[in-house]
mmCIF file with all atom_site columns, C-alpha atoms in Angstrom:
data_model
loop_
_atom_site.group_PDB
_atom_site.id
_atom_site.type_symbol
_atom_site.label_atom_id
_atom_site.label_alt_id
_atom_site.label_comp_id
_atom_site.label_asym_id
_atom_site.label_entity_id
_atom_site.label_seq_id
_atom_site.pdbx_PDB_ins_code
_atom_site.Cartn_x
_atom_site.Cartn_y
_atom_site.Cartn_z
_atom_site.occupancy
_atom_site.B_iso_or_equiv
_atom_site.pdbx_formal_charge
_atom_site.auth_seq_id
_atom_site.auth_comp_id
_atom_site.auth_asym_id
_atom_site.auth_atom_id
_atom_site.pdbx_PDB_model_num
ATOM 1   C CA . MET A 1 1   ? 12.710 27.156 0.031   1.00 0.00 ? 1   MET A CA 1
ATOM 2   C CA . PRO A 1 2   ? 8.965  26.684 0.307   1.00 0.00 ? 2   PRO A CA 1
ATOM 3   C CA . THR A 1 3   ? 7.364  27.296 3.639   1.00 0.00 ? 3   THR A CA 1
ATOM 4   C CA . THR A 1 4   ? 5.824  24.507 5.667   1.00 0.00 ? 4   THR A CA 1
ATOM 5   C CA . GLY A 1 5   ? 2.669  26.423 6.501   1.00 0.00 ? 5   GLY A CA 1
ATOM 6   C CA . SER A 1 6   ? -0.855 25.794 5.281   1.00 0.00 ? 6   SER A CA 1
ATOM 7   C CA . ALA A 1 7   ? -0.191 27.708 2.020   1.00 0.00 ? 7   ALA A CA 1
ATOM 8   C CA . SER A 1 8   ? 2.571  25.277 1.014   1.00 0.00 ? 8   SER A CA 1
ATOM 9   C CA . LEU A 1 9   ? 1.977  22.341 -1.271  1.00 0.00 ? 9   LEU A CA 1
ATOM 10  C CA . ILE A 1 10  ? 4.704  20.322 0.470   1.00 0.00 ? 10  ILE A CA 1
ATOM 11  C CA . GLN A 1 11  ? 3.518  18.192 3.384   1.00 0.00 ? 11  GLN A CA 1
ATOM 12  C CA . LEU A 1 12  ? 5.234  18.780 6.742   1.00 0.00 ? 12  LEU A CA 1
ATOM 13  C CA . PRO A 1 13  ? 6.222  15.094 7.238   1.00 0.00 ? 13  PRO A CA 1
ATOM 14  C CA . LEU A 1 14  ? 7.876  15.111 3.820   1.00 0.00 ? 14  LEU A CA 1
ATOM 15  C CA . VAL A 1 15  ? 9.871  18.228 4.714   1.00 0.00 ? 15  VAL A CA 1
ATOM 16  C CA . ARG A 1 16  ? 10.972 16.715 8.027   1.00 0.00 ? 16  ARG A CA 1
ATOM 17  C CA . ARG A 1 17  ? 11.952 13.439 6.358   1.00 0.00 ? 17  ARG A CA 1
ATOM 18  C CA . GLU A 1 18  ? 14.000 15.327 3.736   1.00 0.00 ? 18  GLU A CA 1
ATOM 19  C CA . GLN A 1 19  ? 15.742 17.406 6.409   1.00 0.00 ? 19  GLN A CA 1
ATOM 20  C CA . ARG A 1 20  ? 16.516 14.261 8.425   1.00 0.00 ? 20  ARG A CA 1
ATOM 21  C CA . HIS A 1 21  ? 17.850 12.574 5.286   1.00 0.00 ? 21  HIS A CA 1
ATOM 22  C CA . ARG A 1 22  ? 20.091 15.541 4.496   1.00 0.00 ? 22  ARG A CA 1
ATOM 23  C CA . ARG A 1 23  ? 21.393 15.611 8.073   1.00 0.00 ? 23  ARG A CA 1
ATOM 24  C CA . LEU A 1 24  ? 22.210 11.888 7.956   1.00 0.00 ? 24  LEU A CA 1
ATOM 25  C CA . VAL A 1 25  ? 23.972 12.218 4.600   1.00 0.00 ? 25  VAL A CA 1
ATOM 26  C CA . LEU A 1 26  ? 26.015 15.136 5.918   1.00 0.00 ? 26  LEU A CA 1
ATOM 27  C CA . LEU A 1 27  ? 26.978 13.253 9.087   1.00 0.00 ? 27  LEU A CA 1
ATOM 28  C CA . GLY A 1 28  ? 27.846 10.173 7.028   1.00 0.00 ? 28  GLY A CA 1
ATOM 29  C CA . LEU A 1 29  ? 30.090 12.174 4.721   1.00 0.00 ? 29  LEU A CA 1
ATOM 30  C CA . ALA A 1 30  ? 31.760 13.835 7.705   1.00 0.00 ? 30  ALA A CA 1
ATOM 31  C CA . ALA A 1 31  ? 32.357 10.432 9.314   1.00 0.00 ? 31  ALA A CA 1
ATOM 32  C CA . LEU A 1 32  ? 33.840 9.068  6.082   1.00 0.00 ? 32  LEU A CA 1
ATOM 33  C CA . LEU A 1 33  ? 36.089 12.090 5.802   1.00 0.00 ? 33  LEU A CA 1
ATOM 34  C CA . VAL A 1 34  ? 37.340 11.736 9.371   1.00 0.00 ? 34  VAL A CA 1
ATOM 35  C CA . LEU A 1 35  ? 37.817 7.975  9.048   1.00 0.00 ? 35  LEU A CA 1
ATOM 36  C CA . SER A 1 36  ? 39.667 8.302  5.758   1.00 0.00 ? 36  SER A CA 1
ATOM 37  C CA . ILE A 1 37  ? 42.024 11.096 6.791   1.00 0.00 ? 37  ILE A CA 1
ATOM 38  C CA . SER A 1 38  ? 42.799 10.446 10.460  1.00 0.00 ? 38  SER A CA 1
ATOM 39  C CA . PRO A 1 39  ? 44.727 7.157  10.002  1.00 0.00 ? 39  PRO A CA 1
ATOM 40  C CA . VAL A 1 40  ? 46.816 8.676  7.242   1.00 0.00 ? 40  VAL A CA 1
ATOM 41  C CA . PHE A 1 41  ? 47.816 11.586 9.447   1.00 0.00 ? 41  PHE A CA 1
ATOM 42  C CA . GLY A 1 42  ? 48.171 9.414  12.543  1.00 0.00 ? 42  GLY A CA 1
ATOM 43  C CA . HIS A 1 43  ? 50.364 6.881  10.838  1.00 0.00 ? 43  HIS A CA 1
ATOM 44  C CA . HIS A 1 44  ? 52.577 9.133  8.766   1.00 0.00 ? 44  HIS A CA 1
ATOM 45  C CA . LEU A 1 45  ? 52.800 12.444 10.611  1.00 0.00 ? 45  LEU A CA 1
ATOM 46  C CA . ILE A 1 46  ? 52.458 11.763 14.334  1.00 0.00 ? 46  ILE A CA 1
ATOM 47  C CA . GLY A 1 47  ? 55.036 8.990  14.176  1.00 0.00 ? 47  GLY A CA 1
ATOM 48  C CA . ALA A 1 48  ? 57.638 11.545 13.138  1.00 0.00 ? 48  ALA A CA 1
ATOM 49  C CA . ALA A 1 49  ? 56.835 13.935 16.019  1.00 0.00 ? 49  ALA A CA 1
ATOM 50  C CA . THR A 1 50  ? 59.748 14.542 18.347  1.00 0.00 ? 50  THR A CA 1
ATOM 51  C CA . TRP A 1 51  ? 57.959 17.218 20.357  1.00 0.00 ? 51  TRP A CA 1
ATOM 52  C CA . LEU A 1 52  ? 55.755 14.877 22.432  1.00 0.00 ? 52  LEU A CA 1
ATOM 53  C CA . PRO A 1 53  ? 55.991 15.418 26.198  1.00 0.00 ? 53  PRO A CA 1
ATOM 54  C CA . ALA A 1 54  ? 57.678 12.785 28.351  1.00 0.00 ? 54  ALA A CA 1
ATOM 55  C CA . SER A 1 55  ? 54.347 11.585 29.764  1.00 0.00 ? 55  SER A CA 1
ATOM 56  C CA . LEU A 1 56  ? 53.177 10.663 26.273  1.00 0.00 ? 56  LEU A CA 1
ATOM 57  C CA . GLU A 1 57  ? 56.377 8.970  25.157  1.00 0.00 ? 57  GLU A CA 1
ATOM 58  C CA . HIS A 1 58  ? 55.046 5.597  26.260  1.00 0.00 ? 58  HIS A CA 1
ATOM 59  C CA . LEU A 1 59  ? 51.311 6.072  25.744  1.00 0.00 ? 59  LEU A CA 1
ATOM 60  C CA . GLY A 1 60  ? 51.610 7.665  22.288  1.00 0.00 ? 60  GLY A CA 1
ATOM 61  C CA . PRO A 1 61  ? 53.544 4.816  20.621  1.00 0.00 ? 61  PRO A CA 1
ATOM 62  C CA . PHE A 1 62  ? 51.332 2.245  22.372  1.00 0.00 ? 62  PHE A CA 1
ATOM 63  C CA . CYS A 1 63  ? 48.209 3.890  20.951  1.00 0.00 ? 63  CYS A CA 1
ATOM 64  C CA . MET A 1 64  ? 49.840 4.229  17.556  1.00 0.00 ? 64  MET A CA 1
ATOM 65  C CA . VAL A 1 65  ? 50.715 0.528  17.474  1.00 0.00 ? 65  VAL A CA 1
ATOM 66  C CA . ALA A 1 66  ? 47.180 -0.406 18.576  1.00 0.00 ? 66  ALA A CA 1
ATOM 67  C CA . LEU A 1 67  ? 45.641 1.878  15.967  1.00 0.00 ? 67  LEU A CA 1
ATOM 68  C CA . HIS A 1 68  ? 47.988 0.544  13.310  1.00 0.00 ? 68  HIS A CA 1
ATOM 69  C CA . HIS A 1 69  ? 47.031 -3.061 14.058  1.00 0.00 ? 69  HIS A CA 1
ATOM 70  C CA . LEU A 1 70  ? 43.317 -2.255 14.193  1.00 0.00 ? 70  LEU A CA 1
ATOM 71  C CA . LEU A 1 71  ? 43.340 -0.469 10.863  1.00 0.00 ? 71  LEU A CA 1
ATOM 72  C CA . ALA A 1 72  ? 45.955 -2.578 9.059   1.00 0.00 ? 72  ALA A CA 1
ATOM 73  C CA . PRO A 1 73  ? 43.393 -4.459 6.921   1.00 0.00 ? 73  PRO A CA 1
ATOM 74  C CA . VAL A 1 74  ? 41.974 -1.211 5.500   1.00 0.00 ? 74  VAL A CA 1
ATOM 75  C CA . HIS A 1 75  ? 45.114 0.934  5.554   1.00 0.00 ? 75  HIS A CA 1
ATOM 76  C CA . GLY A 1 76  ? 45.461 0.967  1.772   1.00 0.00 ? 76  GLY A CA 1
ATOM 77  C CA . ALA A 1 77  ? 41.781 1.810  1.376   1.00 0.00 ? 77  ALA A CA 1
ATOM 78  C CA . PHE A 1 78  ? 42.269 4.947  3.464   1.00 0.00 ? 78  PHE A CA 1
ATOM 79  C CA . HIS A 1 79  ? 45.036 6.061  1.126   1.00 0.00 ? 79  HIS A CA 1
ATOM 80  C CA . VAL A 1 80  ? 42.856 5.343  -1.894  1.00 0.00 ? 80  VAL A CA 1
ATOM 81  C CA . LEU A 1 81  ? 39.938 7.269  -0.359  1.00 0.00 ? 81  LEU A CA 1
ATOM 82  C CA . LEU A 1 82  ? 42.151 10.262 0.383   1.00 0.00 ? 82  LEU A CA 1
ATOM 83  C CA . GLN A 1 83  ? 43.655 10.264 -3.104  1.00 0.00 ? 83  GLN A CA 1
ATOM 84  C CA . ALA A 1 84  ? 40.244 9.813  -4.725  1.00 0.00 ? 84  ALA A CA 1
ATOM 85  C CA . GLY A 1 85  ? 38.885 12.714 -2.687  1.00 0.00 ? 85  GLY A CA 1
ATOM 86  C CA . LEU A 1 86  ? 41.752 14.969 -3.679  1.00 0.00 ? 86  LEU A CA 1
ATOM 87  C CA . LEU A 1 87  ? 41.383 13.941 -7.329  1.00 0.00 ? 87  LEU A CA 1
ATOM 88  C CA . PHE A 1 88  ? 37.639 14.591 -7.215  1.00 0.00 ? 88  PHE A CA 1
ATOM 89  C CA . ALA A 1 89  ? 38.183 18.021 -5.632  1.00 0.00 ? 89  ALA A CA 1
ATOM 90  C CA . PHE A 1 90  ? 40.759 18.915 -8.279  1.00 0.00 ? 90  PHE A CA 1
ATOM 91  C CA . LEU A 1 91  ? 38.544 17.755 -11.146 1.00 0.00 ? 91  LEU A CA 1
ATOM 92  C CA . GLU A 1 92  ? 35.483 19.513 -9.721  1.00 0.00 ? 92  GLU A CA 1
ATOM 93  C CA . ARG A 1 93  ? 37.332 22.828 -9.320  1.00 0.00 ? 93  ARG A CA 1
ATOM 94  C CA . THR A 1 94  ? 38.822 22.470 -12.803 1.00 0.00 ? 94  THR A CA 1
ATOM 95  C CA . ARG A 1 95  ? 35.372 21.828 -14.267 1.00 0.00 ? 95  ARG A CA 1
ATOM 96  C CA . ALA A 1 96  ? 33.934 24.797 -12.382 1.00 0.00 ? 96  ALA A CA 1
ATOM 97  C CA . ALA A 1 97  ? 36.717 27.070 -13.636 1.00 0.00 ? 97  ALA A CA 1
ATOM 98  C CA . TRP A 1 98  ? 36.236 25.833 -17.210 1.00 0.00 ? 98  TRP A CA 1
ATOM 99  C CA . ARG A 1 99  ? 32.467 26.420 -17.062 1.00 0.00 ? 99  ARG A CA 1
ATOM 100 C CA . HIS A 1 100 ? 32.998 29.859 -15.547 1.00 0.00 ? 100 HIS A CA 1
ATOM 101 C CA . THR A 1 101 ? 35.430 30.799 -18.303 1.00 0.00 ? 101 THR A CA 1
ATOM 102 C CA . ARG A 1 102 ? 33.080 29.467 -20.990 1.00 0.00 ? 102 ARG A CA 1
ATOM 103 C CA . THR A 1 103 ? 30.142 31.395 -19.532 1.00 0.00 ? 103 THR A CA 1
ATOM 104 C CA . MET A 1 104 ? 32.105 34.619 -19.223 1.00 0.00 ? 104 MET A CA 1
ATOM 105 C CA . ARG A 1 105 ? 33.304 34.344 -22.833 1.00 0.00 ? 105 ARG A CA 1
ATOM 106 C CA . ALA A 1 106 ? 29.718 33.977 -24.021 1.00 0.00 ? 106 ALA A CA 1
ATOM 107 C CA . LEU A 1 107 ? 28.721 37.290 -22.446 1.00 0.00 ? 107 LEU A CA 1
ATOM 108 C CA . ARG A 1 108 ? 28.945 40.339 -24.614 1.00 0.00 ? 108 ARG A CA 1
ATOM 109 C CA . MET A 1 109 ? 31.044 43.045 -23.100 1.00 0.00 ? 109 MET A CA 1
ATOM 110 C CA . THR A 1 110 ? 30.488 46.634 -24.087 1.00 0.00 ? 110 THR A CA 1
ATOM 111 C CA . PRO A 1 111 ? 32.751 49.327 -22.770 1.00 0.00 ? 111 PRO A CA 1
ATOM 112 C CA . ALA A 1 112 ? 31.105 51.732 -20.391 1.00 0.00 ? 112 ALA A CA 1
ATOM 113 C CA . ARG A 1 113 ? 30.696 55.302 -21.484 1.00 0.00 ? 113 ARG A CA 1
ATOM 114 C CA . SER A 1 114 ? 33.099 57.480 -19.615 1.00 0.00 ? 114 SER A CA 1
ATOM 115 C CA . ASP A 1 115 ? 32.301 60.977 -18.548 1.00 0.00 ? 115 ASP A CA 1
ATOM 116 C CA . ALA A 1 116 ? 34.772 63.811 -18.255 1.00 0.00 ? 116 ALA A CA 1
ATOM 117 C CA . ARG A 1 117 ? 35.161 63.596 -14.465 1.00 0.00 ? 117 ARG A CA 1
ATOM 118 C CA . LEU A 1 118 ? 35.861 59.857 -14.565 1.00 0.00 ? 118 LEU A CA 1
ATOM 119 C CA . ALA A 1 119 ? 38.360 60.340 -17.396 1.00 0.00 ? 119 ALA A CA 1
ATOM 120 C CA . ALA A 1 120 ? 40.123 63.110 -15.463 1.00 0.00 ? 120 ALA A CA 1
ATOM 121 C CA . ALA A 1 121 ? 40.299 60.936 -12.352 1.00 0.00 ? 121 ALA A CA 1
ATOM 122 C CA . LEU A 1 122 ? 41.733 58.008 -14.334 1.00 0.00 ? 122 LEU A CA 1
ATOM 123 C CA . ASP A 1 123 ? 44.286 60.274 -15.956 1.00 0.00 ? 123 ASP A CA 1
ATOM 124 C CA . ALA A 1 124 ? 45.228 61.729 -12.565 1.00 0.00 ? 124 ALA A CA 1
ATOM 125 C CA . ILE A 1 125 ? 46.091 58.312 -11.124 1.00 0.00 ? 125 ILE A CA 1
ATOM 126 C CA . GLY A 1 126 ? 47.812 57.164 -14.302 1.00 0.00 ? 126 GLY A CA 1
ATOM 127 C CA . PHE A 1 127 ? 45.352 54.408 -15.207 1.00 0.00 ? 127 PHE A CA 1
ATOM 128 C CA . GLU A 1 128 ? 45.617 53.142 -18.765 1.00 0.00 ? 128 GLU A CA 1
ATOM 129 C CA . ARG A 1 129 ? 42.135 53.457 -20.240 1.00 0.00 ? 129 ARG A CA 1
ATOM 130 C CA . GLU A 1 130 ? 42.808 51.725 -23.560 1.00 0.00 ? 130 GLU A CA 1
ATOM 131 C CA . ARG A 1 131 ? 42.407 48.084 -22.543 1.00 0.00 ? 131 ARG A CA 1
#
């Protein structure tokens, strides 16, 4: 990353604006992630909890009902966002694995020359050298 000193061609206000923009994008993505996942977990997992203490037996369901009514109009959208995020993550990791495999296949591999001590050590541990 270029420095922000006098030797840099990048102006300091531009660097600060870019850093602020990146911070806001990161916070926005984090907020979207929390908002898309928390109702799904709150609605489907916490409702099945039988381990809540007695003091929360009345407050917990009350909050769950309030949250359910508040988020009812966008409940399906939260499911779609979660599924789209999981699909994107799966496709991105699949693409990365495919590109990695393609890149590794393009590299020429030449076997390393083995010396006598290395060969003796491999034979001593029973390593199969002919791969």
